[in-house]
XYZ file of C-alpha atoms in Angstrom:
675
model
C 0.000 0.000 0.000
C 1.424 3.318 -1.097
C 1.640 5.708 1.872
C -0.376 8.930 1.591
C 1.613 12.107 1.021
C 0.458 13.571 4.354
C 1.822 10.489 6.179
C 5.215 10.905 4.498
C 5.264 14.579 5.464
C 4.207 13.793 9.033
C 6.941 11.169 9.437
C 9.600 13.542 8.104
C 8.491 16.303 10.470
C 8.329 13.946 13.451
C 11.882 12.745 12.813
C 13.173 16.285 12.508
C 11.443 17.477 15.689
C 12.420 14.394 17.730
C 16.052 14.711 16.628
C 16.059 18.418 17.475
C 14.855 17.722 21.022
C 17.314 14.805 21.312
C 20.145 17.126 20.328
C 19.058 19.802 22.802
C 18.868 17.353 25.696
C 21.720 14.916 25.053
C 24.216 17.226 23.347
C 23.387 20.763 24.498
C 22.272 19.681 28.001
C 18.918 21.465 28.183
C 15.331 20.239 27.907
C 13.223 21.919 25.237
C 10.259 19.594 25.816
C 9.109 17.311 28.621
C 10.210 13.675 28.557
C 6.575 12.567 28.471
C 5.820 14.733 25.438
C 8.929 13.464 23.642
C 7.916 9.864 24.359
C 4.498 10.631 22.871
C 6.097 11.907 19.656
C 8.307 8.820 19.446
C 5.262 6.574 19.926
C 3.410 8.297 17.090
C 6.436 7.912 14.795
C 6.831 4.238 15.726
C 3.153 3.532 15.021
C 3.357 5.183 11.598
C 6.532 3.299 10.666
C 4.988 -0.006 11.724
C 2.018 0.805 9.500
C 4.288 1.809 6.598
C 7.533 -0.220 7.063
C 8.918 0.865 3.680
C 9.290 4.391 5.079
C 11.716 3.260 7.817
C 15.210 4.712 7.317
C 18.511 3.868 9.114
C 18.648 7.337 10.714
C 15.105 7.261 12.095
C 14.919 7.780 15.897
C 13.011 4.495 16.117
C 16.108 2.612 14.963
C 18.101 3.336 18.110
C 16.752 0.170 19.731
C 15.873 -2.679 17.423
C 16.394 -6.371 16.850
C 16.921 -9.445 18.953
C 20.068 -10.180 21.019
C 23.149 -11.055 18.968
C 24.904 -14.446 19.319
C 28.282 -12.656 19.249
C 30.057 -9.573 17.924
C 31.803 -9.550 14.570
C 35.361 -8.307 14.162
C 35.945 -5.104 12.235
C 39.194 -3.769 10.804
C 39.707 -0.075 11.499
C 40.182 2.171 8.491
C 42.454 4.339 10.643
C 44.960 2.813 13.152
C 43.829 3.445 16.725
C 46.741 4.806 18.699
C 46.843 5.264 22.466
C 48.607 8.151 24.186
C 51.645 7.744 26.403
C 51.075 8.750 30.022
C 52.564 11.520 32.159
C 52.159 11.544 35.938
C 54.064 14.602 37.132
C 55.033 18.144 36.227
C 58.541 16.902 35.390
C 57.050 14.379 32.949
C 55.208 17.206 31.196
C 58.269 19.428 30.981
C 60.142 16.477 29.458
C 57.304 16.069 26.935
C 57.462 19.777 26.079
C 61.216 19.514 25.582
C 60.882 16.478 23.297
C 58.259 18.202 21.157
C 60.358 21.328 20.694
C 63.562 19.410 19.978
C 61.858 17.267 17.375
C 60.317 20.308 15.693
C 63.705 21.999 15.653
C 65.142 18.942 13.897
C 62.451 19.442 11.232
C 63.539 23.066 10.817
C 60.543 24.481 12.750
C 61.582 27.195 15.198
C 58.111 28.442 16.126
C 56.904 27.272 19.545
C 53.738 25.139 19.499
C 50.655 25.786 21.602
C 48.786 23.013 23.388
C 45.101 22.125 23.446
C 44.058 20.639 26.781
C 41.007 18.368 26.869
C 39.498 16.499 29.804
C 40.309 12.788 29.783
C 36.968 11.038 30.253
C 37.189 7.693 32.036
C 35.087 5.511 29.734
C 35.520 3.241 26.730
C 36.869 4.383 23.376
C 34.493 4.119 20.427
C 35.211 4.576 16.713
C 32.315 5.752 14.519
C 32.135 5.731 10.730
C 29.612 7.764 8.721
C 28.945 7.475 5.003
C 27.076 10.290 3.320
C 26.299 11.577 6.814
C 24.673 8.316 8.017
C 26.131 6.210 10.853
C 27.216 2.878 9.378
C 29.486 1.336 12.030
C 30.482 1.740 15.654
C 33.446 -0.222 16.986
C 35.618 -0.705 20.055
C 39.333 0.078 19.884
C 40.389 -3.573 20.187
C 44.097 -3.972 19.493
C 44.270 -0.765 17.454
C 43.886 -2.567 14.140
C 40.859 -4.789 14.739
C 37.970 -4.019 17.061
C 34.492 -5.379 17.749
C 31.510 -4.223 15.696
C 29.171 -2.815 18.369
C 27.089 -0.679 15.985
C 23.802 -2.027 17.300
C 24.727 -0.845 20.807
C 26.247 2.486 19.775
C 22.944 3.336 18.066
C 21.235 3.293 21.474
C 23.421 6.169 22.747
C 21.237 9.236 22.293
C 24.174 11.658 22.108
C 25.526 9.792 19.065
C 23.830 11.236 15.952
C 22.457 8.707 13.460
C 22.611 11.418 10.774
C 25.051 14.331 10.667
C 24.240 17.893 9.711
C 26.332 17.426 6.542
C 26.362 14.497 4.105
C 30.025 13.646 4.618
C 32.147 10.474 4.745
C 33.983 10.586 8.035
C 35.546 8.498 10.818
C 35.553 9.963 14.321
C 36.799 8.784 17.713
C 35.403 9.427 21.145
C 34.532 8.048 24.538
C 31.386 6.242 25.643
C 30.737 6.625 29.350
C 28.098 6.307 32.049
C 27.260 9.401 34.050
C 27.737 9.325 37.810
C 24.042 9.997 38.379
C 22.964 7.155 36.080
C 25.462 4.834 37.795
C 24.004 5.758 41.192
C 20.450 5.147 39.937
C 21.372 1.702 38.634
C 23.027 0.763 41.921
C 19.987 1.913 43.896
C 17.904 -0.382 41.734
C 20.376 -3.235 42.337
C 20.129 -2.741 46.108
C 16.337 -2.593 45.938
C 16.271 -5.885 44.037
C 18.770 -7.427 46.490
C 21.360 -7.839 43.754
C 25.079 -7.072 43.773
C 25.994 -3.440 43.174
C 28.230 -2.487 40.247
C 31.805 -1.560 41.079
C 32.377 1.589 39.010
C 31.029 3.457 35.963
C 34.009 2.706 33.729
C 33.787 -1.082 34.090
C 30.011 -0.981 33.726
C 30.359 1.071 30.525
C 32.796 -1.453 29.047
C 30.500 -4.328 29.962
C 27.437 -2.511 28.627
C 28.961 -1.697 25.231
C 29.712 -5.410 24.856
C 26.213 -6.552 25.836
C 24.714 -8.814 23.200
C 21.201 -7.501 23.955
C 20.815 -3.882 22.727
C 17.739 -3.417 24.895
C 19.881 -3.743 28.010
C 22.322 -1.202 26.566
C 19.499 1.250 25.875
C 18.131 0.865 29.405
C 21.510 1.786 30.927
C 21.545 5.160 29.111
C 25.177 5.620 28.137
C 26.514 8.988 26.980
C 29.393 10.026 24.747
C 31.910 12.727 23.888
C 33.592 12.862 20.472
C 37.082 14.354 20.405
C 38.938 13.388 17.225
C 38.461 13.563 13.482
C 40.316 10.449 12.340
C 39.475 10.480 8.639
C 37.746 13.041 6.415
C 37.775 13.569 2.654
C 37.162 17.306 2.938
C 39.337 20.109 4.281
C 40.561 19.109 7.724
C 40.689 22.046 10.200
C 44.198 23.412 10.701
C 44.046 23.516 14.510
C 42.869 21.138 17.226
C 40.341 23.603 18.717
C 38.922 24.246 15.234
C 38.577 20.489 14.759
C 36.529 20.222 17.965
C 34.271 23.055 16.813
C 33.822 21.355 13.429
C 32.809 18.095 15.148
C 30.273 20.034 17.188
C 28.840 21.628 14.026
C 28.336 18.167 12.544
C 26.111 17.304 15.518
C 28.499 15.479 17.830
C 28.627 16.075 21.548
C 32.011 17.670 22.251
C 33.276 18.425 25.738
C 33.271 22.213 26.110
C 36.005 22.446 28.750
C 38.960 22.339 26.345
C 41.492 25.166 26.515
C 44.358 26.487 24.374
C 47.554 26.909 26.414
C 50.528 28.900 25.147
C 53.109 27.313 27.450
C 53.629 24.089 29.353
C 53.211 26.075 32.585
C 49.700 26.970 31.437
C 49.051 23.280 30.780
C 50.136 22.398 34.310
C 47.885 25.093 35.762
C 44.913 23.699 33.801
C 45.754 20.203 35.113
C 45.891 21.460 38.704
C 42.593 23.328 38.282
C 40.731 20.234 37.091
C 42.094 18.059 39.889
C 39.853 20.152 42.132
C 36.990 20.778 39.697
C 36.533 17.233 38.364
C 33.999 16.243 41.006
C 31.660 19.013 39.817
C 31.007 17.175 36.560
C 28.588 14.264 36.155
C 31.230 12.033 34.572
C 34.508 10.561 35.708
C 37.669 12.438 34.714
C 41.028 10.758 35.256
C 43.356 13.311 33.712
C 43.945 15.796 30.907
C 44.807 14.942 27.297
C 47.364 17.422 25.974
C 47.734 17.807 22.191
C 49.848 20.094 20.038
C 47.251 22.498 18.627
C 48.685 23.104 15.159
C 47.971 20.263 12.713
C 51.056 21.112 10.658
C 53.163 20.558 13.772
C 51.281 17.323 14.534
C 52.097 16.049 11.037
C 55.763 16.992 11.481
C 55.965 15.242 14.858
C 54.253 12.046 13.661
C 54.125 8.832 15.679
C 56.364 6.424 17.533
C 55.653 2.700 17.266
C 52.723 2.931 19.662
C 51.697 6.544 20.257
C 51.619 10.034 18.729
C 54.563 12.288 19.558
C 52.244 15.305 19.526
C 50.028 14.253 22.421
C 50.157 12.824 25.921
C 47.718 11.824 28.687
C 48.496 13.832 31.824
C 47.015 11.590 34.532
C 45.737 12.829 37.872
C 47.406 11.520 41.054
C 45.926 8.497 42.798
C 42.604 9.574 44.251
C 42.473 10.087 47.986
C 39.477 10.518 50.280
C 38.950 10.599 54.016
C 36.744 8.239 55.983
C 36.459 6.699 59.456
C 37.681 3.334 60.748
C 34.549 1.905 62.369
C 36.116 -1.396 63.417
C 39.115 -3.645 62.901
C 38.206 -7.288 62.341
C 40.346 -10.355 61.819
C 40.239 -12.612 58.790
C 41.580 -16.159 58.912
C 43.053 -17.281 55.596
C 43.114 -20.846 54.251
C 46.785 -21.199 55.268
C 45.991 -19.889 58.752
C 47.467 -16.390 58.425
C 45.550 -13.831 60.495
C 44.923 -10.589 58.582
C 43.505 -7.471 60.259
C 40.896 -5.749 58.082
C 39.688 -2.181 58.657
C 35.911 -1.810 58.396
C 35.347 1.695 57.060
C 32.475 4.096 56.845
C 31.527 3.459 53.167
C 33.077 6.029 50.852
C 33.270 6.589 47.086
C 36.879 6.550 45.905
C 37.983 6.384 42.261
C 34.473 5.463 41.206
C 34.034 2.561 43.634
C 32.246 2.362 46.975
C 34.800 1.054 49.467
C 34.023 -0.237 52.971
C 37.055 -2.466 53.632
C 40.818 -2.045 53.547
C 43.414 -4.593 54.578
C 45.880 -3.605 57.290
C 48.109 -6.547 56.296
C 49.629 -7.354 59.689
C 50.513 -6.097 63.158
C 53.578 -4.215 61.877
C 51.417 -2.202 59.469
C 48.989 -1.233 62.243
C 51.928 -0.077 64.358
C 53.493 1.844 61.461
C 50.271 3.718 60.710
C 49.276 4.080 64.357
C 45.683 3.427 63.343
C 42.971 3.099 65.984
C 39.286 2.228 65.839
C 37.456 5.536 65.409
C 40.328 7.270 63.590
C 39.789 9.458 60.555
C 42.114 8.186 57.856
C 43.191 9.008 54.308
C 42.282 6.224 51.907
C 44.022 6.004 48.555
C 42.996 4.084 45.457
C 44.503 4.225 41.984
C 42.552 2.498 39.223
C 41.656 -1.086 40.093
C 44.356 -1.370 42.770
C 43.204 -2.474 46.238
C 42.671 0.638 48.414
C 45.304 1.500 51.019
C 45.199 3.462 54.235
C 48.052 5.923 53.764
C 47.729 8.205 56.778
C 45.909 8.718 60.069
C 44.686 12.273 60.741
C 45.637 12.309 64.410
C 44.602 15.961 64.887
C 40.979 14.898 64.423
C 41.085 12.489 67.365
C 38.588 13.093 70.158
C 40.108 10.780 72.774
C 37.435 8.134 72.257
C 39.484 6.177 69.717
C 40.468 2.651 70.748
C 43.930 1.135 70.378
C 43.751 -2.226 68.631
C 45.739 -5.185 69.938
C 46.313 -8.361 67.974
C 44.871 -11.385 69.797
C 46.760 -14.324 71.281
C 44.019 -16.780 70.295
C 42.418 -17.524 66.927
C 39.131 -15.587 66.669
C 37.437 -18.625 65.100
C 38.693 -21.719 66.932
C 40.460 -20.112 69.943
C 43.676 -21.999 69.247
C 46.920 -20.359 70.365
C 48.410 -18.255 67.586
C 52.063 -18.342 66.601
C 54.139 -15.623 64.988
C 56.229 -16.154 61.869
C 58.571 -13.711 60.167
C 57.986 -13.190 56.458
C 60.891 -12.097 54.263
C 64.560 -12.974 54.193
C 67.667 -11.130 55.288
C 68.298 -8.079 53.198
C 64.583 -7.687 52.364
C 61.758 -5.997 54.206
C 60.575 -8.334 56.952
C 57.251 -8.394 58.755
C 55.662 -10.580 61.385
C 52.463 -12.496 60.686
C 50.250 -14.390 63.120
C 49.115 -17.888 62.208
C 46.458 -20.282 63.426
C 48.089 -23.715 63.496
C 44.862 -25.659 63.989
C 44.293 -27.574 60.747
C 40.651 -28.114 61.724
C 39.942 -24.413 62.231
C 36.469 -23.817 60.718
C 37.523 -20.479 59.209
C 40.477 -22.098 57.440
C 38.196 -24.867 56.203
C 35.750 -22.335 54.802
C 38.508 -20.422 53.002
C 39.758 -23.682 51.556
C 36.297 -24.302 50.110
C 36.365 -20.830 48.523
C 39.737 -21.665 47.024
C 38.682 -25.152 45.899
C 35.843 -23.835 43.703
C 37.776 -20.779 42.446
C 38.955 -20.275 38.868
C 42.505 -21.221 39.865
C 41.411 -24.657 41.075
C 38.241 -26.589 40.104
C 36.624 -23.480 38.575
C 33.019 -24.261 39.559
C 30.755 -21.481 38.330
C 27.771 -20.403 40.471
C 29.514 -21.760 43.578
C 31.190 -18.698 45.022
C 31.609 -17.732 48.698
C 27.945 -16.771 49.299
C 26.550 -20.040 47.999
C 29.281 -22.050 49.698
C 28.507 -20.333 53.014
C 24.868 -21.312 52.641
C 25.684 -24.941 51.820
C 28.134 -25.171 54.725
C 25.780 -23.487 57.209
C 22.918 -25.797 56.218
C 25.157 -28.858 56.575
C 24.733 -29.937 52.961
C 28.510 -30.174 52.466
C 31.336 -30.876 54.889
C 34.075 -32.073 52.512
C 35.159 -31.214 48.990
C 33.751 -34.518 47.734
C 30.314 -33.639 49.135
C 29.996 -30.956 46.462
C 29.774 -33.683 43.825
C 26.975 -35.522 45.675
C 24.551 -32.566 45.759
C 21.091 -33.283 44.344
C 18.493 -30.954 42.915
C 16.064 -31.658 45.760
C 18.685 -30.639 48.348
C 19.291 -27.277 46.698
C 15.668 -26.332 45.968
C 14.997 -26.194 49.712
C 17.481 -23.338 50.115
C 16.497 -19.654 50.093
C 17.072 -17.751 46.792
C 17.585 -21.041 44.905
C 15.158 -21.180 41.980
C 15.016 -24.123 39.589
C 17.080 -22.396 36.885
C 19.857 -21.360 39.293
C 19.961 -24.889 40.726
C 20.228 -26.380 37.228
C 23.058 -23.967 36.389
C 24.965 -24.885 39.532
C 24.574 -28.629 39.061
C 25.666 -28.309 35.423
C 28.774 -26.394 36.528
C 29.575 -29.029 39.164
C 29.176 -31.801 36.596
C 31.457 -29.942 34.182
C 34.172 -29.703 36.849
C 34.221 -33.464 37.513
C 36.990 -33.771 34.948
C 39.980 -31.725 36.030
C 43.640 -31.435 35.181
C 46.134 -32.766 37.720
C 47.622 -29.293 38.242
C 44.214 -27.831 39.155
C 43.492 -30.827 41.375
C 46.709 -30.130 43.289
C 45.925 -26.394 43.548
C 42.475 -27.213 44.948
C 43.967 -29.185 47.856
C 45.426 -26.007 49.436
C 48.760 -27.597 50.252
C 50.849 -24.945 52.047
C 53.590 -23.366 49.882
C 52.133 -24.886 46.676
C 50.852 -22.292 44.228
C 49.787 -22.588 40.589
C 53.277 -22.701 39.087
C 54.506 -25.316 41.552
C 51.357 -27.369 40.971
C 52.027 -27.287 37.214
C 55.615 -28.432 37.767
C 54.489 -31.261 40.054
C 51.821 -32.377 37.587
C 54.269 -32.443 34.678
C 56.943 -34.261 36.701
C 54.829 -36.970 38.318
C 51.851 -37.280 35.976
C 49.530 -38.911 38.554
C 48.378 -38.109 42.071
C 49.400 -41.627 43.160
C 53.051 -40.976 42.335
C 52.988 -37.546 43.967
C 51.520 -38.721 47.265
C 54.201 -41.411 47.586
C 57.265 -39.353 46.638
C 60.006 -38.845 49.224
C 61.059 -35.502 50.614
C 64.582 -36.034 49.313
C 63.402 -36.663 45.746
C 61.080 -33.667 45.828
C 63.676 -31.272 47.205
C 65.982 -32.003 44.256
C 63.302 -31.047 41.762
C 63.837 -27.729 39.988
C 61.583 -24.980 41.372
C 60.674 -26.922 44.525
C 63.422 -26.947 47.127
C 63.446 -28.234 50.716
C 60.694 -25.990 52.182
C 58.064 -26.906 49.584
C 59.185 -30.549 49.580
C 58.737 -30.785 53.346
C 55.298 -29.151 53.127
C 54.068 -31.509 50.383
C 55.287 -34.681 52.099
C 53.876 -33.627 55.492
C 50.518 -32.806 53.923
C 50.172 -36.208 52.245
C 51.383 -37.961 55.422
C 48.345 -36.705 57.337
C 45.585 -39.352 57.407
C 42.853 -36.684 57.249
C 44.364 -35.221 54.096
C 44.790 -38.656 52.523
C 41.072 -39.261 53.072
C 40.289 -35.918 51.392
C 42.189 -37.117 48.322
C 40.619 -40.605 48.365
C 37.089 -39.190 48.641
C 37.773 -36.741 45.819
C 39.167 -39.454 43.568
C 35.920 -41.386 43.953
C 33.968 -38.320 42.761
C 36.113 -36.759 40.033
C 38.292 -37.811 37.132
C 41.826 -36.453 36.831
C 42.811 -35.847 33.254
C 46.554 -36.295 32.928
C 48.497 -33.472 31.349
C 49.761 -35.855 28.670
C 46.226 -36.897 27.714
C 44.839 -33.389 27.971
C 47.507 -31.879 25.775
C 47.688 -34.646 23.188
C 46.639 -33.300 19.812
C 45.752 -29.880 21.255
C 46.441 -26.911 19.016
C 47.895 -25.233 22.126
C 50.331 -28.061 22.783
C 53.873 -26.649 22.929
C 52.487 -23.186 22.094
C 53.780 -20.204 24.066
C 51.402 -17.271 24.631
C 52.112 -13.739 25.856
C 49.291 -11.482 27.103
C 49.366 -7.675 26.922
C 46.734 -4.996 27.504
C 43.399 -5.198 29.326
C 41.026 -7.987 28.328
C 37.322 -7.140 28.516
C 35.629 -10.540 28.348
C 37.857 -12.382 30.800
C 40.456 -11.641 33.447
C 44.164 -12.156 32.818
C 44.073 -15.164 35.182
C 41.139 -16.693 33.280
C 42.999 -16.335 29.982
C 46.096 -17.982 31.447
C 44.014 -20.822 32.863
C 42.300 -21.479 29.532
C 45.655 -21.572 27.718
C 47.159 -23.977 30.232
C 44.039 -26.146 30.235
C 44.468 -26.648 26.490
C 48.126 -27.553 26.814
C 49.785 -24.208 26.152
C 52.082 -22.143 28.338
C 52.186 -18.452 29.209
C 55.313 -16.314 29.191
C 55.852 -12.823 30.583
C 58.118 -11.717 27.736
C 58.105 -11.834 23.925
C 60.836 -13.730 22.064
C 61.327 -15.491 18.758
C 59.976 -18.628 20.461
C 56.626 -16.948 21.259
C 53.745 -18.560 19.339
C 51.112 -15.829 19.816
C 50.743 -12.442 21.504
C 47.168 -11.799 22.690
C 46.485 -8.055 22.621
C 43.789 -6.345 24.693
C 43.062 -2.646 25.148
C 45.981 -0.280 25.822
C 48.728 -2.840 25.086
C 52.275 -2.227 26.274
C 55.746 -2.714 24.850
C 55.091 -6.429 24.291
C 52.822 -5.473 21.385
C 55.591 -3.427 19.773
C 58.137 -6.190 20.361
C 55.815 -8.736 18.738
C 55.491 -6.540 15.655
C 59.262 -6.170 15.412
C 59.821 -9.939 15.683
C 56.929 -10.830 13.395
C 55.193 -12.873 16.097
C 51.517 -13.640 15.244
C 49.192 -11.193 17.027
C 45.676 -12.124 18.166
C 42.951 -9.670 19.121
C 40.815 -10.642 22.095
C 38.025 -11.722 19.714
C 40.447 -13.857 17.673
C 41.803 -15.415 20.872
C 38.239 -16.238 21.977
C 37.577 -17.854 18.599
C 40.746 -19.938 18.934
C 39.606 -21.146 22.357
C 36.328 -22.371 20.867
C 37.852 -24.319 17.941
């Protein structure tokens, strides 16, 4: 049915008006119409397009959320290489940068001093957008700089990203997707209300959201964006960085307005200092200032190093510090028996995360800081690093603060504690308290946490909370009991629906077959970590041979030595521990390393990991490689089989390129794991 002319006109006008109000709200930051009225206009447009589907266009506002969830993201090769800036952390670093820029320009015969454009460094996820004839055609993640993930369907849900530009141009632009602080807070309030885990910080949530396979979830989380770079353009490229930003704004992109032209490096430093104090006023996370040479001619003369532009640098802010109060100091008993004091803090937002705990490590650290219960302290957190108490503000004491004394007895089993010195002569030494009771319930519980962790049996859906519930209800008392759990047992527990029970039982069943190295790790033998467990598995091949080996034989093994040898032999000599192994062997199957690696494409392959991986942790990637028979190295050499490159890769990426070592993006690595 041919649509009436008045319908065509109405649809065109609706699109124009809706896009105008979208631009005002999401780009210019003011409301020109109520949200309810705008929703009403969108509903009318959607109804008309459903009635006349041939009139739907790619840039229609209704196309921001469409389609079913994707099975996976496709890889996309960038038309323009995606560089990352080098970092500066101090004023001296910036003066060195200024000196390098001027020296290099002098070598090119340029005597004129450059100016610098300072832009706020938004803490989000880089996105690369391509437009053809003014229409958005692709949106991608940075990936390894050459190949990213095609996340177009999700980018289209970001209201501040125009689907059509104000000019019909072919262009590639770069920017940052992010989640506002207020939106992050709203989502966490909803999580708390629904009794679900809160999200850690806006940056991580943004990265996870952009990679959601369901665009409806992405739309509901309401991401925002800033565009800051014109990567490719067939027309006349602006001659200065500030003019480029203005041109991007004219095209309809949301550009951060707080950029500034600085004539000298001293002006740059002043701008950096100013925004250290002002950053909290904005509704987005700022983790530094990006400094670029303003003049494009100078940028072209400066060019690039192997990994970054010479004409720009990221001037990072210092580690974020906040003040809070120590409400209590509690003791945590680890699986090896070490007693760790943990400060319970008045919850505080630091570097985008709500923090309520900080380890005090040991008695020496408490003494060094002089921390008391009730003290006001300075808490420091940089990126994803565990927060540290760096100082006690003693002048704020009221006299009611309580001095904390380490106990003489274990807080869980009341066994007498012993003190051991950690560290050797010539290194920093500290004293740690240990519970020597092998039947301490707290140690047992920690061992269960370790047993099901990714480093050991890797049982999904069986983390500390669920383990606590199973232990408290008496459904498990030994590791082997995990493999005897039945559906009827679990359905009686609170919060356990049929689907979650099925998922857990499936994960337990999957973990019944385990490599010998992971089996050894899961036993929590003192002094035996992942690397030692791998060595033991390769050397002995079976658990039977390992449990019967002599201390003398073990101590002569490379990478073991007398301390580990003594610990292993003593552990297997204990009748209780031998029963743990026997019970486990009746419930699980150990896959020998020889059998597991036979015919594997990873057999004898050496992998090196660099950059941040988004779909798995570094430890998970290492575990998957080792599970398939490969090994992981910390350095690149001619013997390296593959270098897996995540976001913001380091020198290993450059070294791999120089040596011609095959490079895998995260998506390519994931594909290799599945084959």
